Amino acid sequence: MNSATNSLEPEIASNFDAEKIRADFPILKLKIDGKPLVYLDNAASSQMPQQVIDRLVRYQTTQHANINRAVHYLSEVATMEYHNARCKLQQFVNAREDREVIFTSGTTDSINLVMHGYGRKFIKAGDEIILTTLEHHSNIVPWQMLANEKGAKIRVVPVNGKGELEVNEYEKLFNERTKFVGLIHVSNALGTINPIKHMIDFAHQHGVPVLIDGAQAAPHIVIDVQALDCDFYAFSAHKLCGPTGVGILYGKAALLESMQPFKGGGDMIASVTFEETLYNTIPHKFEAGTPPIAAAIGFGAAIDYLTAIGIEPIAAYELSLLNYATECLNDIPGLTIIGTAEEKTAVLSFTLDGIHPHDIGTILNQDGIAIRTGHHCAQPVMQRFNVPATSRASFAFYNKKTEVDALVSGIKNVQKVFL
Amino acid sequence: MHTNSLYQEVILDHNRKPRNYGKLDHANHQAVGHNPLCGDRLDITLQLENDQITDIAFQGESCAICKASASMMTAAVKGKSRLDAETLIHEFRELATGKLDTTHPHHLGRLTVFSGIRDLPTRVKCAILPWHTLHAALNSVASTSTEANHDSAHAVSSKS
């Protein structure tokens, strides 16, 4: 969150009508074992508003056919709606052209696409790839696979005790062998917002392309890929109130054109003989096979829904929730918040003295409270803070202060059980 | 879902004061068990003489369910034959996964306090990890994981 957002926070947060917004989300009316659902696992997956559900139903009941193929009515409609969804995503990230937005199955798939399409073509033995301690496994494992295959080397940016990247150490890692940077925009485990603009600029001074894993950032921060000047940016729909099974990879057109295809099949070709295949232009070169058409259109509807509310008001409201929750949790004896960066999204990772996160999660569930417990697919982060796992409450714009209160009394109840 | 019936006093007590906690200096069988889903890890060391478990200890980082299960397990198998221990391992797995018919005779005794775990599929592995690791130790598999095939003596290590 930049300072401009911070300064508007009290005004926007107080005008933000969370109750009205909650009415859009049918799942929030659920009761778990008789208790109202308190859903605080939004960093894992956010819930879907009725508007997006309705869009999926409308597509499936009146618009569905395969795309880019037939000349009949439904195929034309489905092709157009799928393309419209791409254009909504293009506007959402402010990409220069719609062909720079590739639909994938999600962030992991997007990163694997870059690893195969760019990495396998351009990374060679002895080259170095810079990653950070905060990366999700999805931005570690593909690069390890590539490094093992090519004889390349992974260099890792450390984090300080607050969970912030040590940017000066990052800068020291660069040398003539540095060929790629993979960087998480917002830490899923801790909520840290990384200074990616500066880090991208620094990499570019060394002629090194940068991939941003934006899975945790896109729901909370306005993304402008042209202003960031990142080479690749990836995120998933299901963390943005959209369906699972779809996400995007933004890539600069010239880079995407220079890359080799990731998956081979239908739609990604211009012509095929048994002697030779000519590949289609971008984005189609990277969208082999029938894509998740319904999910992509649902993704577009989710983007419409979020932009109508506005990412900035959402971020300001969530920051007010984070500040309130941080204050409340800091007052609980024996509770330690892991990740206290200056710049954070509404994620609270914590430990309780003498009580394992899994026990916390199970007992909170008894009160209808859904949090995530475990290593959050970020084991290097856990190792850095010497904990096997943490409990993580992550807030969305449809959460409210009374749910923070429910979490606090739930945690106190856990402590009572283990007294 | 009846969480209270799971976090019973006997389980909380074994979590607070685990029995046979530590590491045997002269163990002739040992194994390390991992639960890659939560990062938990458990070491089991035991002394096997003439096919009898004469001593056993465990240590590690885990949740209350896993620690209590390990504590009660070590108390249950100490002094037992390898065959009896394997029977308990089998019966406990059946109990935790809701497959044990408790109306038929079994040997679990107080271990049936873990029966509530069957309603919490994500926690079943926490309760089973110690038993899985004991099975590996008895069969001289050095490292195992809750994601390994239960009946395989060639359990995979969990480096992922």
Coordinates of C-alpha atoms in Angstrom, one line a residue:
Chain A
M1 CA 0.0 0.0 0.0
N2 CA 1.5 3.3 -0.9
S3 CA 1.2 6.4 1.2
A4 CA -1.5 7.9 -0.9
T5 CA -3.8 4.9 -0.1
N6 CA -2.8 5.2 3.6
S7 CA -3.8 8.8 3.8
L8 CA -7.3 8.1 2.4
E9 CA -7.7 5.1 4.6
P10 CA -9.9 6.4 7.4
E11 CA -12.3 8.2 5.0
I12 CA -12.7 5.3 2.7
A13 CA -12.8 2.6 5.4
S14 CA -15.6 4.4 7.2
N15 CA -17.7 4.7 4.0
F16 CA -17.1 1.1 3.0
D17 CA -20.4 -0.8 3.4
A18 CA -19.2 -4.3 4.2
E19 CA -22.7 -5.5 5.2
K20 CA -24.1 -4.5 1.7
I21 CA -21.1 -6.3 0.1
R22 CA -21.6 -9.4 2.3
A23 CA -25.1 -9.8 0.9
D24 CA -23.6 -10.5 -2.5
F25 CA -21.9 -13.6 -1.1
P26 CA -24.4 -16.5 -0.5
I27 CA -21.7 -18.7 1.1
L28 CA -21.2 -16.2 3.9
K29 CA -24.7 -17.1 5.2
L30 CA -23.6 -20.7 5.9
K31 CA -23.6 -22.1 9.4
I32 CA -20.8 -24.5 10.5
D33 CA -22.0 -26.9 13.2
G34 CA -24.7 -24.3 14.1
K35 CA -22.2 -21.4 14.2
P36 CA -22.1 -18.6 11.6
L37 CA -19.2 -19.1 9.2
V38 CA -16.3 -16.7 9.9
Y39 CA -14.2 -17.1 6.7
L40 CA -10.6 -15.9 7.3
D41 CA -8.8 -18.1 4.7
N42 CA -9.0 -15.6 1.8
A43 CA -5.3 -15.8 1.0
A44 CA -6.0 -19.5 0.1
S45 CA -9.1 -18.8 -1.9
S46 CA -11.7 -16.0 -1.8
Q47 CA -15.4 -16.6 -2.1
M48 CA -17.6 -15.9 -5.1
P49 CA -20.4 -13.2 -5.3
Q50 CA -23.8 -14.0 -6.8
Q51 CA -23.0 -11.7 -9.8
V52 CA -20.1 -14.1 -10.8
I53 CA -22.2 -17.2 -10.1
D54 CA -25.0 -15.8 -12.2
R55 CA -22.5 -15.0 -15.0
L56 CA -21.4 -18.7 -15.0
V57 CA -25.0 -19.9 -15.1
R58 CA -25.8 -17.5 -18.0
Y59 CA -22.8 -18.7 -20.0
Q60 CA -23.5 -22.3 -19.4
T61 CA -27.3 -22.0 -20.1
T62 CA -27.2 -19.7 -23.1
Q63 CA -23.7 -19.2 -24.5
H64 CA -21.6 -22.3 -24.3
A65 CA -19.7 -23.9 -27.3
N66 CA -16.1 -24.4 -28.1
I67 CA -14.2 -21.4 -29.3
N68 CA -12.1 -20.3 -32.2
R69 CA -13.5 -23.0 -34.4
A70 CA -17.0 -23.4 -35.7
V71 CA -19.0 -20.8 -37.6
H72 CA -22.2 -21.4 -35.8
Y73 CA -23.9 -18.9 -33.5
L74 CA -22.9 -20.3 -30.1
S75 CA -19.3 -20.7 -31.1
E76 CA -19.2 -17.0 -32.2
V77 CA -20.8 -15.9 -28.9
A78 CA -18.5 -18.0 -26.8
T79 CA -15.4 -16.9 -28.7
M80 CA -16.4 -13.2 -28.3
E81 CA -17.2 -13.6 -24.6
Y82 CA -13.9 -15.4 -24.0
H83 CA -12.1 -12.6 -25.9
N84 CA -14.0 -10.0 -23.8
A85 CA -12.8 -11.6 -20.7
R86 CA -9.2 -11.3 -22.0
C87 CA -9.8 -7.6 -22.6
K88 CA -11.1 -7.1 -19.1
L89 CA -7.9 -8.7 -17.7
Q90 CA -5.8 -6.5 -20.1
Q91 CA -7.5 -3.4 -18.7
F92 CA -7.2 -4.7 -15.1
V93 CA -3.4 -5.0 -15.3
N94 CA -3.1 -2.1 -17.8
A95 CA -1.3 -4.2 -20.4
R96 CA -0.5 -2.5 -23.7
E97 CA -2.2 -5.2 -25.8
D98 CA -4.8 -7.9 -25.2
R99 CA -2.5 -10.5 -26.8
E100 CA -0.1 -10.0 -23.9
V101 CA -2.7 -11.7 -21.6
I102 CA -2.5 -15.5 -21.7
F103 CA -5.2 -17.6 -20.0
T104 CA -3.6 -20.4 -17.9
S105 CA -5.0 -22.8 -15.3
G106 CA -3.6 -20.5 -12.5
T107 CA -0.5 -18.9 -11.1
T108 CA 1.4 -22.1 -10.9
D109 CA 0.6 -22.9 -14.5
S110 CA 1.7 -19.4 -15.5
I111 CA 5.1 -19.7 -13.8
N112 CA 5.6 -23.2 -15.3
L113 CA 4.8 -21.6 -18.7
V114 CA 7.6 -19.1 -18.3
M115 CA 10.0 -21.8 -17.0
H116 CA 9.4 -24.0 -20.0
G117 CA 8.8 -21.2 -22.6
Y118 CA 11.5 -18.8 -21.6
G119 CA 13.7 -20.7 -19.1
R120 CA 14.3 -23.8 -21.1
K121 CA 15.1 -21.8 -24.2
F122 CA 17.3 -19.1 -22.7
I123 CA 18.8 -20.3 -19.4
K124 CA 22.1 -22.2 -19.8
A125 CA 24.6 -24.0 -17.6
G126 CA 26.3 -21.7 -15.1
D127 CA 23.5 -19.1 -15.3
E128 CA 22.0 -17.8 -12.1
I129 CA 18.3 -17.3 -11.2
I130 CA 17.5 -15.0 -8.3
L131 CA 14.5 -15.9 -6.1
T132 CA 13.5 -14.8 -2.6
T133 CA 13.0 -16.5 0.7
L134 CA 9.4 -15.4 0.6
E135 CA 8.5 -17.3 -2.6
H136 CA 5.6 -19.7 -2.6
H137 CA 6.7 -23.3 -3.6
S138 CA 5.2 -22.6 -7.0
N139 CA 7.9 -20.0 -7.7
I140 CA 10.7 -22.2 -6.4
V141 CA 10.1 -25.7 -7.6
P142 CA 9.8 -25.0 -11.4
W143 CA 13.1 -23.0 -11.2
Q144 CA 14.8 -25.8 -9.3
M145 CA 13.7 -28.3 -11.9
L146 CA 15.1 -26.0 -14.6
A147 CA 18.4 -25.4 -12.7
N148 CA 18.8 -29.2 -12.2
E149 CA 18.2 -29.8 -15.9
K150 CA 20.5 -27.0 -17.2
G151 CA 23.1 -26.9 -14.5
A152 CA 22.0 -23.4 -13.5
K153 CA 22.2 -22.0 -10.0
I154 CA 19.5 -20.6 -7.7
R155 CA 20.4 -17.5 -5.6
V156 CA 18.1 -16.5 -2.7
V157 CA 17.3 -13.1 -1.3
P158 CA 17.2 -13.2 2.5
V159 CA 14.5 -11.5 4.7
N160 CA 14.9 -9.6 7.9
G161 CA 13.1 -10.4 11.2
K162 CA 10.0 -8.5 10.2
G163 CA 9.6 -10.5 7.1
E164 CA 10.9 -7.8 4.7
L165 CA 13.2 -8.6 1.8
E166 CA 16.8 -7.4 2.3
V167 CA 17.0 -5.4 -0.9
N168 CA 20.6 -4.5 -0.5
E169 CA 21.5 -8.2 -0.4
Y170 CA 19.3 -8.7 -3.5
E171 CA 21.4 -6.1 -5.3
K172 CA 24.6 -7.8 -4.3
L173 CA 23.5 -11.1 -5.9
F174 CA 23.7 -9.7 -9.4
N175 CA 26.6 -10.5 -11.6
E176 CA 27.2 -11.3 -15.3
R177 CA 25.8 -14.8 -14.8
T178 CA 22.4 -13.5 -13.5
K179 CA 19.8 -14.3 -16.2
F180 CA 16.4 -14.3 -14.4
V181 CA 14.6 -13.0 -11.4
G182 CA 11.4 -14.6 -9.9
L183 CA 9.8 -12.4 -7.3
I184 CA 6.6 -12.7 -5.2
H185 CA 4.7 -9.4 -5.0
V186 CA 3.0 -10.1 -1.7
S187 CA 4.0 -13.0 0.6
N188 CA 1.2 -15.5 1.0
A189 CA 2.6 -16.6 4.4
L190 CA 3.3 -13.2 5.9
G191 CA 1.5 -10.6 3.9
T192 CA 4.7 -8.6 3.2
I193 CA 4.3 -6.3 0.2
N194 CA 7.7 -6.3 -1.6
P195 CA 9.2 -3.2 -3.2
I196 CA 9.0 -4.8 -6.6
K197 CA 9.2 -1.6 -8.7
H198 CA 12.6 -0.8 -7.4
M199 CA 13.7 -4.5 -7.7
I200 CA 12.5 -4.7 -11.3
D201 CA 14.3 -1.5 -12.2
F202 CA 17.5 -2.8 -10.6
A203 CA 17.3 -6.1 -12.5
H204 CA 16.6 -4.2 -15.8
Q205 CA 19.8 -2.2 -15.2
H206 CA 21.5 -5.5 -15.5
G207 CA 19.5 -6.6 -18.5
V208 CA 17.7 -9.3 -16.5
P209 CA 14.0 -10.1 -17.0
V210 CA 11.7 -10.3 -14.0
L211 CA 8.7 -12.6 -13.3
I212 CA 6.3 -11.3 -10.6
D213 CA 4.1 -13.9 -8.8
G214 CA 1.1 -11.7 -8.1
A215 CA -1.3 -14.3 -6.7
Q216 CA -1.6 -12.5 -3.4
A217 CA -1.2 -9.0 -4.7
A218 CA -3.8 -8.7 -7.5
P219 CA -6.8 -8.9 -5.1
H220 CA -5.4 -6.1 -2.9
I221 CA -3.2 -3.8 -5.0
V222 CA -3.8 -1.9 -8.2
I223 CA -1.6 -3.6 -10.8
D224 CA -0.1 -1.6 -13.7
V225 CA 2.3 -3.8 -15.6
Q226 CA 3.4 -0.9 -17.8
A227 CA 4.2 1.3 -14.8
L228 CA 6.0 -1.6 -13.1
D229 CA 7.7 -2.5 -16.4
C230 CA 7.7 -6.2 -15.2
D231 CA 8.4 -8.7 -17.9
F232 CA 5.9 -11.3 -16.6
Y233 CA 3.1 -11.1 -14.1
A234 CA 1.0 -14.0 -12.9
F235 CA -2.2 -14.5 -10.8
S236 CA -5.2 -16.7 -10.3
A237 CA -8.9 -16.0 -10.6
H238 CA -10.0 -17.9 -7.5
K239 CA -8.2 -15.4 -5.2
L240 CA -10.2 -12.6 -6.9
C241 CA -13.7 -13.9 -6.3
G242 CA -13.5 -15.9 -9.5
P243 CA -13.6 -19.6 -10.3
T244 CA -10.8 -22.1 -9.8
G245 CA -9.0 -23.5 -12.7
V246 CA -8.1 -20.2 -14.5
G247 CA -5.5 -17.5 -14.1
I248 CA -3.4 -15.3 -16.4
L249 CA 0.1 -14.8 -17.4
Y250 CA 0.9 -11.3 -18.6
G251 CA 4.0 -11.1 -20.7
K252 CA 5.6 -8.4 -22.8
A253 CA 4.7 -9.2 -26.4
A254 CA 8.3 -9.3 -27.7
L255 CA 9.3 -11.7 -24.9
L256 CA 6.3 -14.0 -25.5
E257 CA 7.0 -14.0 -29.2
S258 CA 10.6 -15.0 -28.6
M259 CA 9.6 -18.0 -26.4
Q260 CA 9.0 -21.6 -27.3
P261 CA 5.5 -23.0 -26.7
F262 CA 4.8 -24.8 -23.4
K263 CA 2.1 -27.3 -24.3
G264 CA 1.5 -28.6 -27.8
G265 CA -2.0 -29.3 -29.3
G266 CA -5.0 -27.7 -30.9
D267 CA -5.4 -23.9 -31.2
M268 CA -1.7 -23.2 -30.7
I269 CA -0.8 -24.0 -34.3
A270 CA -1.0 -22.2 -37.6
S271 CA -0.5 -25.4 -39.6
V272 CA 0.5 -29.0 -39.0
T273 CA 2.1 -31.6 -41.2
F274 CA 4.0 -34.6 -39.9
E275 CA 7.2 -32.9 -41.1
E276 CA 6.6 -29.6 -39.4
T277 CA 4.3 -27.5 -37.3
L278 CA 4.0 -23.7 -37.6
Y279 CA 2.9 -22.1 -34.3
N280 CA 0.1 -19.7 -34.0
T281 CA 0.6 -16.1 -32.9
I282 CA 0.4 -15.0 -29.2
P283 CA -1.6 -15.5 -27.1
H284 CA -2.9 -18.6 -28.9
K285 CA 0.6 -20.1 -29.1
F286 CA 0.4 -20.6 -25.3
E287 CA -3.2 -21.7 -25.1
A288 CA -3.2 -25.3 -26.4
G289 CA -6.4 -27.2 -26.3
T290 CA -9.8 -26.1 -25.3
P291 CA -9.3 -23.5 -22.5
P292 CA -11.4 -23.1 -19.4
I293 CA -13.9 -21.0 -21.3
A294 CA -16.6 -20.7 -18.6
A295 CA -14.0 -20.0 -15.9
A296 CA -12.3 -17.3 -18.0
I297 CA -15.6 -15.6 -18.6
G298 CA -16.4 -15.9 -14.8
F299 CA -12.9 -14.4 -14.2
G300 CA -14.0 -11.4 -16.4
A301 CA -17.2 -11.0 -14.3
A302 CA -15.2 -11.2 -11.1
I303 CA -12.9 -8.4 -12.4
D304 CA -16.0 -6.3 -13.3
Y305 CA -17.4 -6.9 -9.7
L306 CA -14.1 -5.9 -8.0
T307 CA -13.4 -2.9 -10.2
A308 CA -17.0 -1.6 -9.6
I309 CA -16.2 -1.6 -5.9
G310 CA -12.6 -0.4 -6.6
I311 CA -9.3 -2.1 -5.6
E312 CA -8.2 1.1 -3.7
P313 CA -11.2 1.3 -1.4
I314 CA -10.9 -2.5 -0.9
A315 CA -7.3 -2.1 0.1
A316 CA -8.0 0.8 2.4
Y317 CA -10.9 -1.1 4.1
E318 CA -8.7 -4.3 4.4
L319 CA -5.9 -2.2 5.9
S320 CA -8.3 -0.9 8.6
L321 CA -9.3 -4.6 9.4
L322 CA -5.6 -5.5 9.5
N323 CA -4.7 -2.7 11.9
Y324 CA -7.7 -3.6 14.2
A325 CA -6.8 -7.3 14.1
T326 CA -3.1 -6.7 14.7
E327 CA -4.0 -4.6 17.7
C328 CA -6.4 -7.2 19.1
L329 CA -4.0 -10.1 18.6
N330 CA -1.0 -8.3 20.0
D331 CA -3.0 -8.0 23.3
I332 CA -3.3 -11.8 23.6
P333 CA -0.6 -13.1 26.0
G334 CA 1.5 -15.9 24.4
L335 CA 0.6 -14.9 20.8
T336 CA 3.4 -13.9 18.4
I337 CA 2.7 -12.4 15.1
I338 CA 5.1 -13.7 12.4
G339 CA 5.6 -11.0 9.7
T340 CA 5.5 -7.4 10.9
A341 CA 6.5 -5.7 7.7
E342 CA 5.8 -2.0 7.3
E343 CA 3.9 -2.7 4.1
K344 CA 1.5 -5.5 4.5
T345 CA -1.8 -6.9 3.1
A346 CA -4.4 -8.1 5.5
V347 CA -2.7 -11.4 6.5
L348 CA -1.9 -12.3 10.1
S349 CA 0.4 -15.3 10.6
F350 CA 0.9 -16.2 14.2
T351 CA 2.0 -18.7 16.7
L352 CA 0.7 -19.5 20.2
D353 CA 3.1 -20.6 22.9
G354 CA 2.9 -24.3 23.4
I355 CA 0.0 -24.9 21.0
H356 CA 0.4 -26.4 17.6
P357 CA -1.3 -24.6 14.7
H358 CA -3.2 -27.7 13.7
D359 CA -4.8 -27.9 17.1
I360 CA -5.6 -24.2 16.9
G361 CA -7.2 -24.7 13.5
T362 CA -9.3 -27.6 14.6
I363 CA -10.6 -25.9 17.8
L364 CA -11.4 -22.6 15.9
N365 CA -13.3 -24.7 13.4
Q366 CA -15.6 -25.7 16.2
D367 CA -16.6 -22.0 16.4
G368 CA -17.1 -21.8 12.7
I369 CA -13.9 -19.9 12.2
A370 CA -11.9 -20.9 9.0
I371 CA -8.2 -20.1 9.1
R372 CA -5.3 -21.8 7.4
T373 CA -2.7 -23.7 9.5
G374 CA 0.5 -25.2 8.2
H375 CA 3.5 -24.1 6.2
H376 CA 1.4 -22.3 3.6
C377 CA 3.5 -23.9 0.8
A378 CA 6.3 -21.6 1.9
Q379 CA 8.6 -23.9 3.9
P380 CA 11.7 -21.6 3.4
V381 CA 9.7 -18.8 5.2
M382 CA 8.9 -21.2 8.1
Q383 CA 12.6 -22.2 8.3
R384 CA 13.6 -18.6 8.3
F385 CA 11.5 -18.0 11.4
N386 CA 12.3 -21.3 13.0
V387 CA 8.7 -22.5 13.2
P388 CA 7.3 -25.7 11.7
A389 CA 4.1 -24.0 10.8
T390 CA 1.9 -21.0 11.7
S391 CA -1.8 -20.2 11.9
R392 CA -2.8 -17.7 9.3
A393 CA -5.9 -15.5 9.3
S394 CA -6.3 -13.6 6.0
F395 CA -9.0 -11.0 5.5
A396 CA -11.1 -9.9 2.5
F397 CA -13.2 -6.8 1.9
Y398 CA -16.3 -8.8 3.0
N399 CA -14.9 -9.5 6.4
K400 CA -15.9 -7.2 9.3
K401 CA -14.6 -6.2 12.7
T402 CA -17.0 -8.5 14.6
E403 CA -15.3 -11.4 12.8
V404 CA -12.0 -10.2 14.2
D405 CA -13.6 -10.2 17.6
A406 CA -14.8 -13.8 17.0
L407 CA -11.3 -14.8 16.1
V408 CA -9.9 -13.3 19.3
S409 CA -12.4 -15.0 21.5
G410 CA -11.8 -18.3 19.5
I411 CA -8.0 -18.0 20.2
K412 CA -8.7 -17.4 23.9
N413 CA -10.9 -20.5 23.9
V414 CA -8.0 -22.5 22.4
Q415 CA -5.7 -21.3 25.2
K416 CA -8.3 -22.3 27.8
V417 CA -8.5 -25.9 26.3
F418 CA -4.7 -26.2 26.6
L419 CA -4.4 -24.5 30.0
Chain B
M1 CA -17.9 -32.6 14.1
H2 CA -17.4 -32.9 17.8
T3 CA -14.1 -31.3 18.6
N4 CA -14.6 -31.5 22.3
S5 CA -14.9 -35.3 22.2
L6 CA -11.4 -35.3 20.5
Y7 CA -9.6 -33.0 22.8
Q8 CA -10.4 -35.1 25.9
E9 CA -8.5 -34.8 29.2
V10 CA -6.5 -38.0 28.5
I11 CA -5.2 -36.6 25.2
L12 CA -4.5 -33.2 26.7
D13 CA -2.7 -34.9 29.6
H14 CA -0.4 -36.9 27.3
N15 CA 0.3 -33.8 25.3
R16 CA 1.3 -31.9 28.5
K17 CA 3.3 -34.7 30.0
P18 CA 4.3 -37.0 27.2
R19 CA 5.4 -40.5 28.3
N20 CA 8.7 -42.0 26.9
Y21 CA 9.7 -38.7 25.5
G22 CA 13.3 -38.5 24.3
K23 CA 15.8 -40.6 22.4
L24 CA 17.2 -44.1 23.4
D25 CA 21.0 -44.1 23.3
H26 CA 21.3 -47.8 22.5
A27 CA 18.4 -48.3 20.1
N28 CA 18.7 -51.0 17.5
H29 CA 15.7 -49.8 15.5
Q30 CA 14.7 -46.3 14.6
A31 CA 12.8 -44.2 12.1
V32 CA 11.9 -40.7 11.3
G33 CA 8.4 -39.9 10.3
H34 CA 7.3 -36.8 8.4
N35 CA 3.9 -35.3 7.7
P36 CA 4.7 -33.1 4.7
L37 CA 1.2 -31.5 4.9
C38 CA 2.1 -29.7 8.1
G39 CA 5.8 -30.1 8.4
D40 CA 5.6 -32.3 11.5
R41 CA 8.4 -34.7 12.3
L42 CA 8.7 -37.5 14.8
D43 CA 11.7 -39.6 15.8
I44 CA 11.2 -43.1 17.2
T45 CA 13.9 -45.1 18.7
L46 CA 13.4 -48.6 20.1
Q47 CA 15.2 -51.6 21.5
L48 CA 14.0 -54.9 20.0
E49 CA 15.3 -58.1 21.8
N50 CA 14.1 -61.5 20.7
D51 CA 11.3 -59.9 18.9
Q52 CA 10.1 -58.0 21.9
I53 CA 10.1 -54.2 22.3
T54 CA 12.0 -53.8 25.6
D55 CA 12.2 -50.0 25.4
I56 CA 10.9 -47.3 23.2
A57 CA 11.1 -43.5 23.0
F58 CA 9.8 -40.7 20.8
Q59 CA 10.6 -37.1 20.2
G60 CA 9.7 -34.4 17.7
E61 CA 7.7 -31.4 16.8
S62 CA 4.0 -32.0 16.4
C63 CA 0.5 -31.1 17.3
A64 CA -1.3 -32.3 20.5
I65 CA -3.1 -35.1 18.6
C66 CA 0.2 -36.5 17.2
K67 CA 2.1 -36.1 20.5
A68 CA -0.6 -37.7 22.6
S69 CA -1.0 -40.5 20.1
A70 CA 2.8 -41.1 20.2
S71 CA 2.9 -41.0 24.0
M72 CA 0.0 -43.4 24.4
M73 CA 1.4 -45.7 21.7
T74 CA 4.8 -46.0 23.3
A75 CA 3.1 -46.9 26.6
A76 CA 1.0 -49.4 24.8
V77 CA 3.7 -51.2 22.9
K78 CA 6.5 -51.2 25.5
G79 CA 7.0 -54.9 26.5
K80 CA 4.9 -56.2 23.7
S81 CA 6.1 -58.5 20.9
R82 CA 6.7 -57.2 17.4
L83 CA 3.6 -59.1 16.3
D84 CA 1.4 -57.6 19.0
A85 CA 2.7 -54.2 18.1
E86 CA 1.9 -54.7 14.5
T87 CA -1.6 -55.8 15.5
L88 CA -2.1 -52.6 17.4
I89 CA -0.7 -50.6 14.5
H90 CA -3.3 -52.2 12.2
E91 CA -6.1 -51.7 14.6
F92 CA -5.2 -48.1 15.4
R93 CA -5.2 -47.2 11.7
E94 CA -8.5 -48.9 11.2
L95 CA -9.9 -46.9 14.2
A96 CA -8.6 -43.6 13.0
T97 CA -10.0 -44.1 9.5
G98 CA -13.4 -45.2 10.8
K99 CA -13.0 -48.8 9.6
L100 CA -12.7 -50.5 12.9
D101 CA -15.8 -52.3 14.1
T102 CA -15.5 -51.5 17.9
T103 CA -18.3 -54.0 18.7
H104 CA -15.8 -56.8 17.9
P105 CA -12.9 -57.6 20.2
H106 CA -9.8 -55.5 19.7
H107 CA -6.7 -54.6 21.7
L108 CA -6.7 -50.8 21.7
G109 CA -8.1 -50.2 25.2
R110 CA -7.8 -46.5 26.1
L111 CA -6.5 -45.7 22.6
T112 CA -10.2 -45.6 21.5
V113 CA -10.2 -41.9 22.8
F114 CA -8.9 -41.2 19.3
S115 CA -12.0 -42.6 17.6
G116 CA -13.3 -39.0 17.1
I117 CA -10.5 -38.3 14.7
R118 CA -12.4 -40.2 11.9
D119 CA -14.7 -37.2 11.6
L120 CA -11.7 -34.9 10.9
P121 CA -10.1 -36.3 7.7
T122 CA -7.4 -33.6 7.7
R123 CA -6.3 -34.6 11.2
V124 CA -6.3 -38.4 10.7
K125 CA -2.6 -38.3 9.6
C126 CA -1.6 -36.5 12.8
A127 CA -2.9 -39.4 14.9
I128 CA -1.5 -42.0 12.6
L129 CA 2.0 -40.6 12.1
P130 CA 3.5 -42.2 15.2
W131 CA 2.1 -45.6 14.3
H132 CA 3.3 -45.3 10.8
T133 CA 6.7 -44.4 12.0
L134 CA 6.7 -47.3 14.5
H135 CA 5.9 -49.6 11.7
A136 CA 8.8 -48.2 9.7
A137 CA 11.2 -48.6 12.6
L138 CA 10.1 -52.2 13.2
N139 CA 10.7 -52.9 9.5
S140 CA 14.0 -51.1 9.4
V141 CA 12.8 -48.3 7.2
A142 CA 14.8 -45.2 8.3
S143 CA 12.6 -42.5 7.0
T144 CA 8.9 -42.5 6.2
S145 CA 6.0 -40.1 5.6
T146 CA 2.3 -40.0 6.0
E147 CA 2.2 -39.8 2.2
A148 CA 4.0 -43.1 1.8
N149 CA 2.1 -46.3 1.0
H150 CA 1.0 -47.6 4.4
D151 CA 1.8 -51.2 3.8
S152 CA 5.0 -50.7 1.9
A153 CA 8.2 -51.5 3.7
H154 CA 9.9 -49.3 1.1
A155 CA 8.5 -46.0 2.2
V156 CA 9.7 -42.9 0.5
S157 CA 11.6 -40.2 2.1
S158 CA 9.8 -36.8 2.1
K159 CA 12.2 -34.3 0.8
S160 CA 9.6 -32.5 -1.2

